[in-house]
mmCIF file of C-alpha atoms and ligand atoms in Angstrom:
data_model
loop_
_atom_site.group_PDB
_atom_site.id
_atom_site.type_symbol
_atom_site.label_atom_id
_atom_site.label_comp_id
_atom_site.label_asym_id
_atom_site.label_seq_id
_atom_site.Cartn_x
_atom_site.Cartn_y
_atom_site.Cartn_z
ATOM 1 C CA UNK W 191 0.000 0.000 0.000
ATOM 2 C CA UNK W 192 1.248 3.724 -0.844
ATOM 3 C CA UNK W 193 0.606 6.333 0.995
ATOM 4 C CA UNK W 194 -0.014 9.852 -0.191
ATOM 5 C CA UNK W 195 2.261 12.376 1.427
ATOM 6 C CA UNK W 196 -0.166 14.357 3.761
ATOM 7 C CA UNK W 197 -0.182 17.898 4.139
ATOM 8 C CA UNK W 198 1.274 19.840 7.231
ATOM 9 C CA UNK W 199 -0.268 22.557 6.079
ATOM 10 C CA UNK W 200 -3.246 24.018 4.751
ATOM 11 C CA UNK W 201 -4.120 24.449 1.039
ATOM 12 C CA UNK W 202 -4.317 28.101 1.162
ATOM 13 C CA UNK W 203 -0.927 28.456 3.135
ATOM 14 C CA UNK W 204 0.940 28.682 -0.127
ATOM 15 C CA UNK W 205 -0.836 31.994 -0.949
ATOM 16 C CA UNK W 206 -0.220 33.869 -2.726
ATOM 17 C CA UNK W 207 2.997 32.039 -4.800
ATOM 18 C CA UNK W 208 0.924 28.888 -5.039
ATOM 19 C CA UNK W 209 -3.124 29.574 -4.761
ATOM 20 C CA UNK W 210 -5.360 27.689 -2.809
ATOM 21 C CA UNK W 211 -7.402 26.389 -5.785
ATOM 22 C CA UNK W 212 -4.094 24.676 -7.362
ATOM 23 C CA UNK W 213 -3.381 23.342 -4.043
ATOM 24 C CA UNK W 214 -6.548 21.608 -3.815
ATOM 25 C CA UNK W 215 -6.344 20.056 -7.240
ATOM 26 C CA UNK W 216 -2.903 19.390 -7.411
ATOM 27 C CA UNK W 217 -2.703 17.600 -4.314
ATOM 28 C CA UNK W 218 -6.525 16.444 -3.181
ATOM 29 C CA UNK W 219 -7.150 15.319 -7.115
ATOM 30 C CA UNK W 220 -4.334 14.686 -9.116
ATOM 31 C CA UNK W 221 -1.497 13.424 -6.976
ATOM 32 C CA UNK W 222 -4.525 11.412 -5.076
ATOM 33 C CA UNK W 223 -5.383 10.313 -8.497
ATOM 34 C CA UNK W 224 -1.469 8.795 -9.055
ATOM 35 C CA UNK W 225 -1.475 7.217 -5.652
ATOM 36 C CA UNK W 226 -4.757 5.460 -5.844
ATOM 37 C CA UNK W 227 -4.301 4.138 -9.679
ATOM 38 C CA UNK W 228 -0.435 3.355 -8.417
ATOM 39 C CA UNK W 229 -1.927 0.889 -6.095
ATOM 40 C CA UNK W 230 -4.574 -0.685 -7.634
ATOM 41 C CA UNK W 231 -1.745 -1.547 -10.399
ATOM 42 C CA UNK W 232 0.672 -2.589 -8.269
ATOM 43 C CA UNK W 233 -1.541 -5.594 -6.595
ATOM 44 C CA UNK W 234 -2.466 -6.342 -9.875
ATOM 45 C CA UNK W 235 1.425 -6.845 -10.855
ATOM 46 C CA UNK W 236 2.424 -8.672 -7.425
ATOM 47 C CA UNK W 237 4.411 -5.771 -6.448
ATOM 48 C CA UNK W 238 2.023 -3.807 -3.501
ATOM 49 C CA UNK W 239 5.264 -4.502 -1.127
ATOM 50 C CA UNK W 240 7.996 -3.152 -2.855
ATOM 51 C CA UNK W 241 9.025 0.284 -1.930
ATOM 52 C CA UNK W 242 8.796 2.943 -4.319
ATOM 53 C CA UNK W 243 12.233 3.789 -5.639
ATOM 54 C CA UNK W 244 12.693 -0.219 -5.835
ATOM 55 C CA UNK W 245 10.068 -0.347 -7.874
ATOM 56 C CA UNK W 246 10.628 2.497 -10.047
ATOM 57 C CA UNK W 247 14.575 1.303 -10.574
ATOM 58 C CA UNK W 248 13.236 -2.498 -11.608
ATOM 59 C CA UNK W 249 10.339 -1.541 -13.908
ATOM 60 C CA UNK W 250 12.035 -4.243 -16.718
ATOM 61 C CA UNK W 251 11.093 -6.883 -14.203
ATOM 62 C CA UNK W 252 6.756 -6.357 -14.771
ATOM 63 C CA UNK W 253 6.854 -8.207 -17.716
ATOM 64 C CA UNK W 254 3.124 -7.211 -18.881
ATOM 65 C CA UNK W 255 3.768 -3.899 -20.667
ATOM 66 C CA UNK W 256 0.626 -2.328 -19.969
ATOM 67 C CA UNK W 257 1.108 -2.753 -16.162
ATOM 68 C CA UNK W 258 4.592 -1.940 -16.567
ATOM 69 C CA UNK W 259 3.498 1.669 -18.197
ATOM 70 C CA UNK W 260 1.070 2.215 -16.118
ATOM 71 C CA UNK W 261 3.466 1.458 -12.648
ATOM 72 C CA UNK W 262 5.760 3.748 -14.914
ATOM 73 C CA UNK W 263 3.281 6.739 -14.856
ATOM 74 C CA UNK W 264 1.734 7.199 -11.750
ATOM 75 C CA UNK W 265 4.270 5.028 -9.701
ATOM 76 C CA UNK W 266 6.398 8.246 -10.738
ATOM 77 C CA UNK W 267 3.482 10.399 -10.234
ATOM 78 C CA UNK W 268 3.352 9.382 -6.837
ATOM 79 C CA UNK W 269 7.172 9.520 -5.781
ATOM 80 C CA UNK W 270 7.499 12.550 -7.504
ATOM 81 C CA UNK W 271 4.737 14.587 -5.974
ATOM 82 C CA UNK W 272 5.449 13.305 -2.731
ATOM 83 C CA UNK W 273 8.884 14.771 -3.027
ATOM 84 C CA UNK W 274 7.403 17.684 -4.511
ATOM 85 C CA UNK W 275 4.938 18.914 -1.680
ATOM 86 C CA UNK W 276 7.512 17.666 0.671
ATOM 87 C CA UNK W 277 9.840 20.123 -0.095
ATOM 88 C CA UNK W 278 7.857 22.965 0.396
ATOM 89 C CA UNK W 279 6.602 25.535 2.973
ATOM 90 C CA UNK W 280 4.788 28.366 4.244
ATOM 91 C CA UNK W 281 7.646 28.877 5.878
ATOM 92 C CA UNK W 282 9.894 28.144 2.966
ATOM 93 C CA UNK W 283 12.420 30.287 0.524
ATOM 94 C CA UNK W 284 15.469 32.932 1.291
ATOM 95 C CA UNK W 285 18.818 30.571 0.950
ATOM 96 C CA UNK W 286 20.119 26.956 2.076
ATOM 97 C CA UNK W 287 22.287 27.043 5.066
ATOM 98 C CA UNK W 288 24.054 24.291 6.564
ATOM 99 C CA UNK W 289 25.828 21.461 4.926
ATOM 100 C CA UNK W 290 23.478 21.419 1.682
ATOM 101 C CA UNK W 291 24.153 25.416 1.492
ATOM 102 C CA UNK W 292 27.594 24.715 1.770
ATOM 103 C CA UNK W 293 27.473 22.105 -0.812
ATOM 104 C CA UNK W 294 25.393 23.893 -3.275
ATOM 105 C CA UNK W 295 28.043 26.774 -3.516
ATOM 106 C CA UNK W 296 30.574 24.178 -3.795
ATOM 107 C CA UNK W 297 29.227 22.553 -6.703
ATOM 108 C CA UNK W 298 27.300 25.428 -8.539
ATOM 109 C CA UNK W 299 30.037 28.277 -7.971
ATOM 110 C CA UNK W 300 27.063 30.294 -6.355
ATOM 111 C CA UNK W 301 23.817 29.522 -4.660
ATOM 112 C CA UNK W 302 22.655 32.184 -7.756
ATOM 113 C CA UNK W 303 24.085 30.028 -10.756
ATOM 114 C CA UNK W 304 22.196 26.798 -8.649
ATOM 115 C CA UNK W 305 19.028 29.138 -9.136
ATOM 116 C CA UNK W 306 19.286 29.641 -12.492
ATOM 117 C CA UNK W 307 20.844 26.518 -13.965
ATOM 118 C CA UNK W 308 17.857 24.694 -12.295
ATOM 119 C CA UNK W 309 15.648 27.419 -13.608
ATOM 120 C CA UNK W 310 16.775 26.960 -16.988
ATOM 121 C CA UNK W 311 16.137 23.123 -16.539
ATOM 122 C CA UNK W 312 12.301 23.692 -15.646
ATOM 123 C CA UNK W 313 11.493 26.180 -18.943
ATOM 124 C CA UNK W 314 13.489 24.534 -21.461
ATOM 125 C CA UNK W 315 11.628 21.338 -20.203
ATOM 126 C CA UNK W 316 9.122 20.673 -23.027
ATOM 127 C CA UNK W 317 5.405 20.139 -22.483
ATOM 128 C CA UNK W 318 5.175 18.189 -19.239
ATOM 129 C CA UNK W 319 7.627 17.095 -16.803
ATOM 130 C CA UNK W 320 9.679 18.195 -13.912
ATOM 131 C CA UNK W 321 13.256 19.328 -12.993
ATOM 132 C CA UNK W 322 15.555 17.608 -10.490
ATOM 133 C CA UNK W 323 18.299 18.225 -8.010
ATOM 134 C CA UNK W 324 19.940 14.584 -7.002
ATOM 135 C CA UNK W 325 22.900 13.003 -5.302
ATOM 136 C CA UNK W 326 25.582 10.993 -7.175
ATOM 137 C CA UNK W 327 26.547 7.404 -5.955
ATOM 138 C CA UNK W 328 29.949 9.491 -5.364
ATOM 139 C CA UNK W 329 27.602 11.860 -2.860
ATOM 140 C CA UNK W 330 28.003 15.059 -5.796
ATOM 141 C CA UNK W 331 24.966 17.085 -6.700
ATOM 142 C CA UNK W 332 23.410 17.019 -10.283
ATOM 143 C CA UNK W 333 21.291 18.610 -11.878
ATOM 144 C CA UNK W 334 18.247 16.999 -14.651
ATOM 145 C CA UNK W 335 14.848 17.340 -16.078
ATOM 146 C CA UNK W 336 12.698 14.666 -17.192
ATOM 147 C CA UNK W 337 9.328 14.367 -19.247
ATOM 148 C CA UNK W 338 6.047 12.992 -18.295
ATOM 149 C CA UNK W 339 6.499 11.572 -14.773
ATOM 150 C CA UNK W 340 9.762 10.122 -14.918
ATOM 151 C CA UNK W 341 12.781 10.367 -12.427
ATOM 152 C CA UNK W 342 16.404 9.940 -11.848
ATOM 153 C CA UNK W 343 15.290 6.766 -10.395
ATOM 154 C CA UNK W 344 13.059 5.391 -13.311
ATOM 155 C CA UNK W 345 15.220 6.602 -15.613
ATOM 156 C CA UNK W 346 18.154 4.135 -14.153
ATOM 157 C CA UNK W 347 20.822 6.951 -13.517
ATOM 158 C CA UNK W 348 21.543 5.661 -9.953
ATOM 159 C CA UNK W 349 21.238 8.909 -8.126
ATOM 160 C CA UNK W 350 18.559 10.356 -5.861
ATOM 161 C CA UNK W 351 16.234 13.080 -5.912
ATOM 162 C CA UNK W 352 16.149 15.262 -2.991
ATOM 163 C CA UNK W 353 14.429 17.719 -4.561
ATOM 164 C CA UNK W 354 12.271 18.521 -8.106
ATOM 165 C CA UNK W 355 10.097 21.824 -9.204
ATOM 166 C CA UNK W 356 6.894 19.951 -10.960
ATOM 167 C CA UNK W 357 6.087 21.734 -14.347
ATOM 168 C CA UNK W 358 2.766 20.299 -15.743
ATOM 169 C CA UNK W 359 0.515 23.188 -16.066
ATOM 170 C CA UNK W 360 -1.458 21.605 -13.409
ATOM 171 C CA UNK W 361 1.292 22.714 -11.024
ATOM 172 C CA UNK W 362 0.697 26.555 -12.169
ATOM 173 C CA UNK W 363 -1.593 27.326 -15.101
ATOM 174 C CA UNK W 364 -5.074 28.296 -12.612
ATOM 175 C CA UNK W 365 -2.631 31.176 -11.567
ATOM 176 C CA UNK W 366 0.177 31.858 -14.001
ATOM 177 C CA UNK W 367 -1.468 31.006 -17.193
ATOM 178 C CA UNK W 368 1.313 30.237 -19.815
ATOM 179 C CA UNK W 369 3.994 32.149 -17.600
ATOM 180 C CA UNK W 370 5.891 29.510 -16.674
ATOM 181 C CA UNK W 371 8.950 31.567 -15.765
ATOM 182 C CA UNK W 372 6.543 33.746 -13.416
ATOM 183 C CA UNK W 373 6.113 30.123 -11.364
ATOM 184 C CA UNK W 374 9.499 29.150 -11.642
ATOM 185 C CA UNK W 375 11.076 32.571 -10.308
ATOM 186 C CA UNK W 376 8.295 32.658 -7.509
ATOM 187 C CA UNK W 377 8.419 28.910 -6.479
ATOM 188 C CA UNK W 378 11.505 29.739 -4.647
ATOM 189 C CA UNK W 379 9.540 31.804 -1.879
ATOM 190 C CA UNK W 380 8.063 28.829 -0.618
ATOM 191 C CA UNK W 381 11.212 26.382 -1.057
ATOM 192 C CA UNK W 382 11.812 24.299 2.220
ATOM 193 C CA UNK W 383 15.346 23.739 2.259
ATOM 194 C CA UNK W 384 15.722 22.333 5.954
ATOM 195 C CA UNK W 385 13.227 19.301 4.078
ATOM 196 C CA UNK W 386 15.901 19.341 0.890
ATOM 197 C CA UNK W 387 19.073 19.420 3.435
ATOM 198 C CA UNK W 388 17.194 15.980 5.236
ATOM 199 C CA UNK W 389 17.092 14.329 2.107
ATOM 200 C CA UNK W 390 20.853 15.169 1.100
ATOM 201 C CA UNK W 391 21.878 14.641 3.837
ATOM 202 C CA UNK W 392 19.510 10.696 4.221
ATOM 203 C CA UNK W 393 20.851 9.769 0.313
ATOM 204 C CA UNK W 394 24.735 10.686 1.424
ATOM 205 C CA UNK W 395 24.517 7.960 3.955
HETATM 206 MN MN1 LIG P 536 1.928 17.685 -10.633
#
């Protein structure tokens, strides 16, 4: 059984960088909508136990290609929108700190180039899909986009998300219309990097 990622907040807390009627649909409809389908395909492919990122690394191994597509799309529609509303907050945005902060500079030169090489990832991303910040099997930060609702993990690179900026229009079209830089550039007010610096700091070990 999967488990939607619940809420610690309410869905107009976002206001007004995400609005309360996106919140409701993006997470009460459509990422309910992966979670459910997710597990009424995975008991139908033996594979209800598995966790997630297993199951998203060893898609090859559901040999009935409809189920296998299916586990595909909303298997990654679930991981990835639980990551997504995971990492942020009302309280979210301003700069990471700590060990990911540090990290960050190290990698990008600046936490400002991080900004906009991820940035760049989420608008040149075509149609639907999502951009990524993961961790190397050598522990190094990279950056990625991916179409549809695949991941780092489905897409077999062998490093982890710890964070992703989801840009379907579902994710900002009720507000922002076809201004998807307008999201992008405001989705960093409500960024919760104390959440991203967990999950660096969880895939390092
Ligand atoms: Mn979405």
């Amino acid at each position: 059984m999967f488990t939607q990622y619940k809420l610690p907040f309410a869905h107009d807390a976002l206001e007004p960088v995400i609005d309360t009627l996106t919140m409701e649909t993006h997470h009460g409809k459509h990422h309910a909508a992966y979670t459910a389908t997710l597990n009424t395909l995975a008991e139908k492919a033996g594979v209800q136990t598995m966790e997630i990122t297993e199951l998203l690394a060893g898609l090859d191994q559901i040999s009935d290609l409809t189920l296998r597509t299916g586990i595909r799309n909303n298997g990654g529609g679930y991981y990835n929108h639980n990551l997504y509303f995971s990492t942020i907050s009302p309280d979210g945005g301003g700069e990471p700190q700590g060990a990911l902060g540090k990290k960050i500079t190290e990698t990008f030169g600046s936490f400002e180039n991080f900004r906009e090489q991820i940035s760049a990832l989420a608008l040149t991303q075509f149609g639907s899909g999502w951009a990524w910040l993961s961790v190397t099997p050598s522990g190094d930060l990279v950056l990625s986009n991916s179409a549809n609702q695949d991941n780092p993990i489905s897409l077999g690179t062998g490093n982890i998300p710890i964070f992703t900026i989801d840009v379907w229009e579902h994710a900002y079209y009720l507000k922002y219309r076809n201004l998807r830089p307008s999201y992008v550039k405001a989705f960093f007010d409500v960024i919760n990097w104390e959440a991203m610096e967990e999950n660096y700091l969880r895939a390092l070990t």
